Amino acid sequence: MQDVVEQAANDLVGSRYAIVLTGAGISTESGLADFRGPQGIWTRDKQAEARAYQRYEMFLNDPGAYWEEMLSTVGTQSDFYGQMRKAEPNPGHRALARLEQMGIVKWTVTQNVDGLHEKAGSRRVMHYHGTVDKLRCISCGLRFGIDEVSLEKLPPLCRCGKPLKYDVVHFKEPIPSDIMEAAEEEASKCDLMLVCGTSAVVYPFAALPRIARRGGSGRSSMRIIEVNAEPTPLTHEGICDYLIEGKTGEILPAIAEAAASRLSQGRKRG
Ligand SMILES: [Zn+2]
């Protein structure tokens, strides 16, 4: 494994514009349950999964009922939310923040709604599937902090008069267009993409590594590196250049450490 870790550090230090994609795999190591894994929230509770599939439609048809349902299941008063607020970033999150502080990682695009990248110190984070800490207007796109909005009368309303929903993107809900465009732009701009803890099978998120692979002109130096517990479609389809197999909480710190020592050696040689 050491060889590929060194290679990843080398590629990162040599990159012009590196971005990171992350998924549930990086947060399960912080003790947060994923949805579809063996102990996943929906693996254990099929009814919760069925409800989750109906949520967006429910919001469109009856925002008041949506809010009642959300507050009792995944809203701010629920166990789910409480767990997420209590979760702490793990060494994988911190390693990515460190790579950002070194000036290597320019953006982290995450599918996770838990806010752990920010807790770890990352500043440039795109929440592809929204975040539990915000509410969003699907009509005008405005977002509000969860504490900025009164929930005494349901549904809460946007300044434009339309009902607000949680920022978290539900099934069958389109990805907010501002995030989708920004993420696609980063994917087509980067010359290195580090994919961590995601099998990248859920579209349109899964399109991002493929956009990076297709890229524009002069992209022969494009590198896509995967850090995952096991091979994924990205591995099988040859989208990524190589896979570092194992825990993100162990591999990413090793990569960040190797990158830091390369940077300091480079400076000494000056
Ligand atoms: Zn609005």
XYZ file of N, CA and C and ligand atoms in Angstrom:
811
model
N 0.825 -1.200 0.000
C 0.000 0.000 0.000
C 0.869 1.263 0.000
N 2.043 1.173 0.666
C 2.895 2.351 0.796
C 3.211 2.978 -0.570
N 3.463 2.115 -1.575
C 3.799 2.620 -2.907
C 2.702 3.509 -3.494
N 1.455 3.032 -3.396
C 0.364 3.833 -3.979
C 0.104 5.091 -3.167
N 0.317 5.014 -1.857
C 0.176 6.218 -1.022
C 1.208 7.259 -1.460
N 2.444 6.814 -1.676
C 3.504 7.726 -2.149
C 3.152 8.291 -3.516
N 2.618 7.424 -4.368
C 2.251 7.897 -5.706
C 1.141 8.950 -5.634
N 0.148 8.693 -4.758
C -0.953 9.652 -4.609
C -0.421 10.994 -4.099
N 0.489 10.932 -3.119
C 1.076 12.171 -2.579
C 1.825 12.913 -3.677
N 2.562 12.154 -4.465
C 3.312 12.709 -5.586
C 2.390 13.397 -6.591
N 1.330 12.674 -6.964
C 0.372 13.212 -7.929
C -0.296 14.476 -7.381
N -0.648 14.450 -6.080
C -1.310 15.617 -5.480
C -0.381 16.835 -5.469
N 0.848 16.615 -5.034
C 1.791 17.737 -4.961
C 2.068 18.288 -6.368
N 2.073 17.402 -7.357
C 2.340 17.834 -8.735
C 1.132 18.391 -9.458
N -0.047 18.313 -8.826
C -1.260 18.732 -9.538
C -1.369 20.253 -9.562
N -2.118 20.731 -10.533
C -2.357 22.167 -10.659
C -3.644 22.548 -9.924
N -4.649 21.660 -10.005
C -5.968 21.968 -9.447
C -6.628 20.654 -9.040
N -6.507 20.333 -7.747
C -7.055 19.062 -7.266
C -8.389 19.281 -6.564
N -9.352 18.413 -6.825
C -10.602 18.461 -6.067
C -10.885 17.074 -5.488
N -11.762 17.048 -4.487
C -12.068 15.814 -3.774
C -13.566 15.546 -3.869
N -13.933 14.287 -4.067
C -15.332 13.886 -3.930
C -15.432 12.958 -2.726
N -16.435 13.154 -1.883
C -16.598 12.236 -0.760
C -18.036 11.737 -0.667
N -18.153 10.532 -0.079
C -19.469 9.937 0.138
C -19.541 9.306 1.520
N -20.613 8.545 1.726
C -20.930 8.006 3.057
C -19.766 7.269 3.712
N -18.917 6.616 2.886
C -17.822 5.814 3.419
C -16.903 6.575 4.357
N -16.773 7.882 4.137
C -15.869 8.646 4.999
C -16.554 8.974 6.333
N -17.875 9.027 6.351
C -18.586 9.382 7.587
C -18.919 8.176 8.461
N -19.024 6.992 7.857
C -19.307 5.806 8.681
C -18.187 5.603 9.694
N -16.977 6.054 9.351
C -15.857 5.920 10.281
C -15.964 6.913 11.445
N -16.932 7.841 11.365
C -17.224 8.718 12.501
C -18.418 8.180 13.288
N -18.800 6.961 12.984
C -19.894 6.329 13.721
C -21.273 6.652 13.193
N -21.340 7.371 12.043
C -22.645 7.659 11.464
C -23.069 6.500 10.569
N -24.291 6.039 10.771
C -24.787 4.929 9.957
C -24.964 5.394 8.517
N -24.636 4.533 7.573
C -24.986 4.849 6.183
C -26.414 4.354 5.951
N -26.880 4.425 4.727
C -28.256 4.047 4.468
C -28.394 2.617 3.965
N -27.457 2.220 3.102
C -27.645 0.928 2.447
C -26.631 -0.143 2.842
N -25.718 0.177 3.722
C -24.756 -0.816 4.178
C -25.449 -1.885 5.022
N -24.697 -2.887 5.485
C -25.272 -3.990 6.266
C -26.042 -3.492 7.504
N -25.518 -2.426 8.147
C -26.201 -1.860 9.319
C -26.899 -0.555 8.951
N -27.126 -0.372 7.664
C -27.663 0.902 7.172
C -29.054 1.191 7.720
N -29.364 2.493 7.749
C -30.649 2.939 8.292
C -31.815 2.282 7.542
N -31.696 2.197 6.220
C -32.804 1.632 5.444
C -32.729 0.119 5.339
N -31.522 -0.439 5.499
C -31.413 -1.897 5.500
C -32.205 -2.431 6.701
N -32.154 -1.681 7.801
C -32.820 -2.139 9.013
C -34.289 -1.730 9.061
N -34.661 -0.691 8.327
C -36.027 -0.181 8.412
C -36.558 0.138 7.011
N -37.215 -0.869 6.433
C -37.706 -0.726 5.055
C -38.801 0.334 4.948
N -39.570 0.504 6.039
C -40.627 1.523 6.001
C -40.031 2.923 5.939
N -38.931 3.099 6.649
C -38.265 4.407 6.609
C -37.785 4.693 5.196
N -37.317 3.639 4.522
C -36.873 3.815 3.142
C -38.049 4.210 2.244
N -39.170 3.523 2.418
C -40.353 3.825 1.609
C -40.808 5.266 1.839
N -40.781 5.696 3.102
C -41.174 7.080 3.405
C -40.218 8.068 2.754
N -38.934 7.716 2.797
C -37.933 8.611 2.221
C -38.181 8.818 0.724
N -38.643 7.771 0.062
C -38.909 7.881 -1.377
C -40.079 8.812 -1.676
N -40.978 8.972 -0.702
C -42.177 9.785 -0.957
C -42.023 11.242 -0.541
N -40.893 11.535 0.120
C -40.787 12.817 0.804
C -40.881 14.047 -0.122
N -40.227 13.958 -1.251
C -40.206 15.137 -2.122
C -41.604 15.421 -2.663
N -42.282 14.347 -3.065
C -43.637 14.489 -3.580
C -44.556 15.055 -2.492
N -44.335 14.579 -1.280
C -45.112 15.044 -0.142
C -44.928 16.552 0.040
N -43.674 16.998 -0.086
C -43.399 18.430 0.043
C -44.162 19.218 -1.029
N -44.127 18.707 -2.257
C -44.785 19.420 -3.353
C -46.297 19.469 -3.150
N -46.866 18.361 -2.657
C -48.320 18.274 -2.531
C -48.855 18.931 -1.267
N -48.117 18.760 -0.165
C -48.619 19.245 1.123
C -47.442 19.595 2.034
N -46.877 20.793 1.834
C -45.672 21.153 2.594
C -45.875 21.095 4.104
N -47.078 21.375 4.567
C -47.348 21.316 6.005
C -47.162 19.898 6.526
N -47.747 18.926 5.818
C -47.640 17.516 6.222
C -46.185 17.050 6.136
N -45.475 17.505 5.114
C -44.043 17.199 4.972
C -43.294 17.636 6.220
N -43.580 18.846 6.666
C -42.854 19.370 7.829
C -43.164 18.601 9.101
N -44.458 18.239 9.274
C -44.831 17.433 10.448
C -44.034 16.140 10.440
N -43.987 15.504 9.273
C -43.291 14.221 9.126
C -41.782 14.397 9.378
N -41.210 15.450 8.791
C -39.771 15.648 8.936
C -39.389 15.913 10.388
N -40.175 16.740 11.063
C -39.824 17.094 12.440
C -39.835 15.864 13.335
N -40.725 14.915 13.041
C -40.812 13.749 13.919
C -39.823 12.652 13.532
N -39.228 12.713 12.341
C -38.340 11.620 11.929
C -36.880 12.051 11.809
N -36.594 13.002 10.949
C -35.196 13.386 10.733
C -34.932 14.841 11.080
N -35.942 15.544 11.580
C -35.808 16.969 11.864
C -34.969 17.246 13.098
N -34.913 18.519 13.469
C -34.002 18.947 14.533
C -34.280 18.276 15.873
N -35.514 17.796 16.094
C -35.791 17.171 17.399
C -35.553 15.662 17.392
N -35.152 15.116 16.242
C -35.069 13.649 16.131
C -33.706 13.109 16.564
N -33.663 11.793 16.808
C -32.410 11.112 17.145
C -31.406 11.235 16.005
N -31.913 11.108 14.780
C -31.089 11.159 13.589
C -30.281 12.452 13.548
N -30.987 13.561 13.766
C -30.331 14.867 13.736
C -29.366 15.007 14.914
N -29.827 14.562 16.090
C -29.002 14.654 17.293
C -27.681 13.925 17.114
N -27.770 12.727 16.539
C -26.567 11.912 16.281
C -25.601 12.643 15.369
N -26.183 13.277 14.346
C -25.361 13.971 13.376
C -24.666 15.187 14.000
N -25.380 15.889 14.868
C -24.787 17.060 15.521
C -23.664 16.656 16.461
N -23.790 15.456 17.038
C -22.793 15.008 18.013
C -21.560 14.404 17.348
N -21.716 13.949 16.104
C -20.616 13.225 15.436
C -19.390 14.126 15.292
N -18.236 13.510 15.418
C -16.978 14.241 15.283
C -16.267 13.798 14.009
N -15.557 14.731 13.364
C -14.789 14.332 12.174
C -13.721 13.314 12.564
N -13.372 12.437 11.637
C -12.336 11.433 11.896
C -11.059 11.823 11.147
N -9.987 11.048 11.309
C -8.707 11.419 10.678
C -8.803 11.602 9.152
N -9.745 10.934 8.504
C -9.931 11.101 7.060
C -10.384 12.521 6.723
N -11.404 13.015 7.465
C -11.867 14.397 7.262
C -10.723 15.386 7.520
N -9.985 15.124 8.611
C -8.936 16.075 8.984
C -7.798 16.095 7.954
N -7.523 14.928 7.378
C -6.473 14.867 6.353
C -6.869 15.684 5.125
N -8.140 15.632 4.761
C -8.586 16.414 3.595
C -8.512 17.913 3.893
N -8.870 18.288 5.138
C -8.756 19.701 5.524
C -7.293 20.143 5.457
N -6.404 19.239 5.872
C -4.975 19.554 5.853
C -4.491 19.756 4.410
N -4.938 18.897 3.509
C -4.555 19.042 2.093
C -5.081 20.359 1.517
N -6.261 20.788 1.997
C -6.783 22.087 1.556
C -5.898 23.216 2.100
N -5.524 23.082 3.387
C -4.684 24.139 3.996
C -3.311 24.229 3.316
N -2.836 23.086 2.790
C -1.557 23.102 2.075
C -1.678 23.775 0.713
N -2.914 24.077 0.321
C -3.136 24.711 -0.969
C -3.262 23.719 -2.117
N -3.322 22.430 -1.778
C -3.392 21.411 -2.833
C -4.837 21.163 -3.252
N -5.705 20.907 -2.266
C -7.114 20.640 -2.576
C -7.860 21.963 -2.691
N -8.527 22.169 -3.835
C -9.218 23.441 -4.065
C -10.689 23.381 -3.637
N -11.320 22.243 -3.797
C -12.719 22.082 -3.391
C -12.977 20.655 -2.939
N -13.902 20.512 -1.992
C -14.398 19.184 -1.625
C -15.884 19.156 -1.955
N -16.268 18.243 -2.814
C -17.678 18.087 -3.177
C -18.180 16.840 -2.469
N -19.133 17.010 -1.544
C -19.556 15.871 -0.744
C -21.025 15.527 -0.943
N -21.299 14.222 -0.842
C -22.684 13.756 -0.854
C -23.241 13.748 0.561
N -22.357 13.946 1.545
C -22.780 13.820 2.932
C -23.457 15.095 3.409
N -24.458 14.917 4.260
C -25.234 16.068 4.731
C -24.847 16.455 6.159
N -23.782 15.811 6.692
C -23.489 15.916 8.121
C -22.605 17.095 8.531
N -21.994 17.787 7.587
C -21.173 18.953 7.950
C -19.834 18.616 8.584
N -19.387 17.355 8.510
C -18.140 16.965 9.190
C -16.887 17.533 8.515
N -16.949 17.790 7.220
C -15.777 18.406 6.568
C -15.503 19.785 7.166
N -16.547 20.563 7.380
C -16.371 21.895 7.970
C -15.879 21.773 9.408
N -16.451 20.819 10.140
C -16.001 20.628 11.526
C -14.521 20.284 11.570
N -14.032 19.614 10.524
C -12.618 19.222 10.477
C -11.731 20.379 10.022
N -12.342 21.443 9.486
C -11.547 22.604 9.087
C -11.538 22.898 7.596
N -12.205 22.065 6.785
C -12.288 22.387 5.357
C -13.174 23.621 5.182
N -12.773 24.507 4.275
C -13.553 25.733 4.069
C -14.307 25.736 2.759
N -13.712 25.095 1.767
C -14.363 25.109 0.454
C -15.052 23.772 0.230
N -16.305 23.713 0.710
C -17.072 22.475 0.657
C -18.363 22.715 -0.109
N -18.639 21.862 -1.078
C -19.917 21.927 -1.790
C -20.772 20.768 -1.329
N -21.971 21.094 -0.859
C -22.880 20.048 -0.388
C -23.813 19.645 -1.517
N -23.405 18.592 -2.203
C -24.142 18.173 -3.396
C -25.572 17.738 -3.062
N -25.710 17.091 -1.907
C -27.046 16.626 -1.500
C -27.602 17.453 -0.339
N -27.131 18.693 -0.235
C -27.630 19.583 0.804
C -27.005 19.298 2.162
N -27.478 20.029 3.179
C -26.957 19.841 4.529
C -28.097 19.900 5.539
N -27.905 19.194 6.659
C -28.961 19.170 7.684
C -29.113 20.510 8.395
N -28.158 21.409 8.210
C -28.185 22.665 8.957
C -28.883 23.805 8.230
N -29.427 23.506 7.054
C -30.048 24.597 6.300
C -31.437 24.234 5.793
N -32.178 25.289 5.457
C -33.442 25.145 4.754
C -33.273 25.835 3.406
N -34.073 25.377 2.425
C -33.888 25.929 1.074
C -35.240 26.144 0.413
N -35.302 27.195 -0.394
C -36.500 27.467 -1.189
C -36.273 26.877 -2.576
N -37.134 25.956 -2.988
C -36.905 25.342 -4.302
C -37.374 26.271 -5.420
N -38.059 27.345 -5.015
C -38.553 28.260 -6.029
C -37.499 29.302 -6.408
N -36.920 29.985 -5.400
C -35.944 31.035 -5.729
C -34.514 30.627 -5.369
N -34.334 29.486 -4.678
C -32.987 28.989 -4.400
C -32.343 29.545 -3.138
N -33.007 30.466 -2.443
C -32.430 31.023 -1.198
C -32.285 29.937 -0.141
N -31.187 30.030 0.642
C -30.987 29.107 1.756
C -30.962 29.878 3.069
N -31.430 29.231 4.133
C -31.448 29.843 5.461
C -30.854 28.873 6.468
N -30.125 29.397 7.453
C -29.663 28.568 8.559
C -30.868 28.047 9.312
N -30.722 26.856 9.885
C -31.857 26.209 10.530
C -32.358 27.021 11.729
N -31.470 27.820 12.316
C -31.872 28.618 13.477
C -32.451 29.978 13.098
N -32.368 30.299 11.816
C -32.856 31.618 11.382
C -34.361 31.628 11.132
N -34.955 30.433 11.098
C -36.339 30.329 10.649
C -37.207 29.770 11.771
N -38.329 30.419 12.016
C -39.240 29.918 13.050
C -40.051 28.746 12.500
N -40.166 27.702 13.314
C -40.956 26.538 12.896
C -42.271 26.483 13.675
N -42.655 27.638 14.220
C -43.894 27.621 14.999
C -45.102 27.415 14.107
N -45.040 28.034 12.947
C -46.137 27.839 12.003
C -45.583 27.058 10.805
N -46.231 25.923 10.480
C -45.731 25.079 9.392
C -46.618 25.209 8.160
N -46.051 25.184 6.956
C -44.618 25.186 6.689
C -44.011 26.581 6.870
N -42.709 26.654 7.203
C -42.048 27.959 7.200
C -41.983 28.496 5.773
N -42.025 29.822 5.646
C -42.057 30.409 4.295
C -40.778 31.178 3.976
N -40.432 31.165 2.707
C -39.308 31.949 2.190
C -39.727 33.412 2.076
N -38.731 34.282 1.892
C -39.037 35.703 1.667
C -39.900 35.891 0.428
N -39.775 34.962 -0.520
C -40.559 35.072 -1.756
C -41.984 34.555 -1.565
N -42.274 34.036 -0.362
C -43.638 33.592 -0.081
C -43.883 32.104 -0.288
N -42.915 31.413 -0.900
C -43.088 29.978 -1.157
C -42.624 29.169 0.073
N -43.163 27.946 0.257
C -42.742 27.146 1.413
C -41.280 26.705 1.312
N -40.626 26.666 2.479
C -39.239 26.188 2.527
C -39.224 24.695 2.786
N -38.189 24.016 2.268
C -37.962 22.620 2.645
C -36.567 22.499 3.243
N -36.308 21.334 3.816
C -34.934 21.095 4.252
C -34.013 21.172 3.049
N -32.789 21.626 3.282
C -31.823 21.727 2.189
C -31.439 20.334 1.675
N -31.509 19.327 2.546
C -31.170 17.954 2.152
C -31.987 17.547 0.928
N -31.300 17.007 -0.068
C -31.962 16.636 -1.318
C -32.608 15.262 -1.156
N -33.922 15.194 -1.359
C -34.640 13.932 -1.225
C -34.613 13.154 -2.536
N -35.054 11.895 -2.453
C -35.204 11.100 -3.671
C -36.131 11.812 -4.644
N -35.825 11.685 -5.907
C -36.640 12.242 -7.000
C -36.602 13.769 -7.025
N -35.822 14.350 -6.118
C -35.695 15.818 -6.132
C -34.480 16.197 -6.970
N -34.612 17.181 -7.847
C -33.442 17.568 -8.633
C -32.354 18.153 -7.723
N -31.084 17.941 -8.079
C -29.979 18.577 -7.369
C -30.117 20.087 -7.585
N -29.969 20.894 -6.528
C -30.068 22.352 -6.714
C -29.138 22.801 -7.849
N -29.673 23.618 -8.762
C -28.934 23.887 -9.995
C -27.622 24.639 -9.738
N -27.587 25.498 -8.686
C -26.342 26.238 -8.436
C -25.208 25.269 -8.077
N -25.518 24.287 -7.217
C -24.504 23.319 -6.792
C -24.109 22.407 -7.949
N -25.106 21.979 -8.701
C -24.821 21.051 -9.788
C -23.905 21.703 -10.820
N -24.188 22.954 -11.170
C -23.357 23.646 -12.157
C -21.953 23.881 -11.621
N -21.870 24.306 -10.357
C -20.553 24.591 -9.785
C -19.718 23.314 -9.713
N -20.336 22.204 -9.312
C -19.594 20.943 -9.185
C -19.126 20.459 -10.554
N -19.981 20.586 -11.552
C -19.590 20.151 -12.901
C -18.455 21.013 -13.444
N -18.517 22.295 -13.124
C -17.451 23.186 -13.568
C -16.113 22.774 -12.940
N -16.145 22.472 -11.641
C -14.915 22.048 -10.965
C -14.402 20.737 -11.552
N -15.324 19.823 -11.840
C -14.923 18.520 -12.391
C -14.269 18.677 -13.757
N -14.743 19.654 -14.545
C -14.144 19.799 -15.870
C -12.867 20.638 -15.817
N -12.673 21.347 -14.687
C -11.508 22.211 -14.553
C -10.315 21.497 -13.910
N -10.600 20.496 -13.050
C -9.522 19.915 -12.242
C -8.574 19.069 -13.099
N -7.349 18.899 -12.605
C -6.434 17.944 -13.246
C -6.135 16.776 -12.307
N -6.765 16.795 -11.123
C -6.683 15.642 -10.236
C -7.971 15.557 -9.436
N -8.534 14.355 -9.375
C -9.743 14.143 -8.578
C -9.487 12.986 -7.635
N -9.712 13.247 -6.343
C -9.526 12.233 -5.321
C -10.925 11.797 -4.871
N -11.277 10.555 -5.143
C -12.623 10.065 -4.844
C -12.563 9.195 -3.588
N -13.265 9.617 -2.529
C -13.100 8.960 -1.231
C -14.423 8.470 -0.647
N -14.489 7.191 -0.370
C -15.642 6.663 0.362
C -16.957 6.776 -0.381
N -16.892 6.654 -1.684
C -18.141 6.628 -2.457
C -18.002 5.689 -3.644
N -19.065 4.917 -3.872
C -19.035 3.994 -5.002
C -19.407 4.724 -6.287
N -19.837 5.994 -6.133
C -20.176 6.818 -7.300
C -21.093 6.095 -8.274
N -22.212 5.600 -7.743
C -23.210 4.980 -8.616
C -24.494 5.802 -8.676
N -24.670 6.735 -7.739
C -25.897 7.529 -7.731
C -25.705 8.764 -8.615
N -26.490 8.852 -9.669
C -26.424 10.016 -10.568
C -27.277 11.126 -10.019
N -26.962 12.383 -10.317
C -25.900 12.849 -11.219
C -24.514 12.982 -10.563
N -24.401 12.711 -9.241
C -23.083 12.804 -8.605
C -22.064 11.924 -9.322
N -22.528 10.724 -9.706
C -21.648 9.750 -10.354
C -21.096 10.250 -11.685
N -21.723 11.287 -12.238
C -21.227 11.826 -13.514
C -19.924 12.600 -13.316
N -19.677 13.087 -12.091
C -18.532 13.993 -11.897
C -17.185 13.359 -12.267
N -16.873 12.139 -11.790
C -15.594 11.549 -12.221
C -15.547 11.303 -13.727
N -16.693 11.023 -14.302
C -16.740 10.749 -15.745
C -16.529 12.044 -16.541
N -17.059 13.142 -16.009
C -16.816 14.456 -16.637
C -15.319 14.772 -16.571
N -14.722 14.517 -15.406
C -13.290 14.794 -15.243
C -12.478 13.942 -16.223
N -12.877 12.684 -16.380
C -12.146 11.782 -17.287
C -12.226 12.263 -18.721
N -13.428 12.659 -19.131
C -13.590 13.151 -20.512
C -12.791 14.423 -20.718
N -12.949 15.315 -19.728
C -12.206 16.569 -19.692
C -12.183 17.352 -20.993
N -11.417 18.427 -20.982
C -11.278 19.254 -22.177
C -10.015 18.885 -22.915
N -9.351 19.893 -23.473
C -8.136 19.610 -24.233
C -6.926 19.534 -23.301
N -5.881 18.905 -23.761
C -4.633 18.877 -23.013
C -4.751 18.203 -21.665
N -5.556 17.139 -21.555
C -5.810 16.553 -20.267
C -5.061 15.241 -20.057
N -3.985 15.057 -20.776
C -3.267 13.789 -20.649
C -2.735 13.605 -19.235
N -2.580 14.726 -18.499
C -2.049 14.614 -17.145
C -3.145 14.356 -16.114
N -4.379 14.233 -16.563
C -5.497 14.009 -15.651
C -5.301 12.772 -14.791
N -5.482 12.932 -13.476
C -5.386 11.797 -12.562
C -6.679 11.665 -11.767
N -7.213 10.459 -11.732
C -8.341 10.181 -10.841
C -7.925 9.055 -9.902
N -7.923 9.365 -8.604
C -7.449 8.420 -7.602
C -8.619 8.058 -6.693
N -8.778 6.772 -6.469
C -9.880 6.303 -5.641
C -9.350 5.804 -4.308
N -10.004 6.208 -3.214
C -9.716 5.628 -1.901
C -11.022 5.037 -1.403
N -11.144 3.731 -1.500
C -12.395 3.069 -1.149
C -12.132 1.723 -0.495
N -13.133 1.255 0.263
C -12.996 -0.025 0.970
C -12.899 -1.194 -0.001
N -13.488 -1.033 -1.168
C -13.449 -2.101 -2.166
C -13.582 -1.496 -3.561
N -13.283 -2.277 -4.593
C -13.415 -1.752 -5.961
C -14.854 -1.327 -6.246
N -15.031 -0.338 -7.101
C -16.360 0.214 -7.435
C -16.487 0.236 -8.955
N -17.628 0.659 -9.470
C -17.735 0.810 -10.927
C -16.638 1.708 -11.518
N -16.174 2.690 -10.749
C -15.094 3.562 -11.247
C -13.826 2.762 -11.509
N -13.590 1.783 -10.629
C -12.435 0.906 -10.800
C -12.646 0.013 -12.024
N -13.820 -0.621 -12.052
C -14.087 -1.605 -13.105
C -14.137 -0.979 -14.491
N -14.665 0.261 -14.553
C -14.794 0.898 -15.873
C -13.520 1.634 -16.281
N -12.504 1.579 -15.424
C -11.252 2.250 -15.769
C -11.352 3.763 -15.745
N -12.347 4.291 -14.996
C -12.481 5.754 -14.867
C -11.333 6.284 -14.015
N -11.004 5.535 -12.945
C -9.917 6.009 -12.094
C -8.600 5.399 -12.562
N -7.504 6.105 -12.260
C -6.187 5.603 -12.650
C -5.735 4.496 -11.725
N -6.013 4.676 -10.430
C -5.727 3.596 -9.495
C -6.583 3.718 -8.243
N -6.724 2.555 -7.585
C -7.523 2.462 -6.360
C -6.593 2.175 -5.195
N -6.753 2.941 -4.102
C -6.070 2.591 -2.868
C -7.144 1.992 -1.970
N -7.019 0.690 -1.720
C -8.099 -0.040 -1.082
C -7.915 -0.042 0.431
N -8.940 0.397 1.161
C -8.879 0.378 2.622
C -9.704 1.487 3.234
N -9.405 1.804 4.503
C -10.180 2.807 5.232
C -9.686 4.217 4.917
N -10.624 5.100 4.608
C -10.246 6.486 4.332
C -9.563 7.116 5.561
N -9.994 6.689 6.764
C -9.430 7.245 8.003
C -7.974 6.854 8.230
N -7.502 5.847 7.490
C -6.091 5.458 7.602
C -5.283 5.933 6.395
N -5.882 5.799 5.209
C -5.138 6.102 3.980
C -4.950 7.609 3.782
N -6.033 8.384 3.988
C -5.925 9.826 3.722
C -4.888 10.512 4.620
N -4.843 10.177 5.931
C -3.772 10.792 6.737
C -2.375 10.422 6.234
N -2.207 9.188 5.774
C -0.896 8.784 5.253
C -0.545 9.580 3.999
N -1.542 9.802 3.145
C -1.310 10.589 1.925
C -0.960 12.036 2.287
N -1.738 12.617 3.228
C -1.505 14.017 3.610
C -0.112 14.179 4.212
N 0.291 13.203 5.025
C 1.604 13.254 5.656
C 2.712 13.194 4.590
N 2.545 12.259 3.644
C 3.550 12.119 2.582
C 3.606 13.379 1.716
N 2.424 13.978 1.465
C 2.384 15.205 0.657
C 3.088 16.344 1.400
N 2.831 16.432 2.718
C 3.453 17.500 3.519
C 4.970 17.363 3.499
N 5.479 16.128 3.604
C 6.935 15.995 3.637
C 7.538 16.285 2.260
N 6.814 15.949 1.199
C 7.298 16.319 -0.138
C 7.373 17.833 -0.310
N 6.319 18.502 0.173
C 6.294 19.967 0.067
C 7.478 20.581 0.825
N 7.739 20.079 2.035
C 8.816 20.695 2.820
C 10.180 20.356 2.218
N 10.324 19.144 1.654
C 11.574 18.823 0.959
C 11.793 19.745 -0.226
N 10.689 19.968 -0.956
C 10.742 20.858 -2.122
C 11.219 22.240 -1.725
N 10.684 22.717 -0.557
C 11.066 24.057 -0.085
C 12.539 24.113 0.302
N 12.983 23.028 0.976
C 14.404 23.010 1.393
C 15.344 23.065 0.189
N 14.932 22.274 -0.844
C 15.756 22.284 -2.062
C 15.685 23.658 -2.729
N 14.464 24.295 -2.504
C 14.150 25.630 -2.964
C 14.635 25.918 -4.317
Zn -37.908 31.697 -2.192
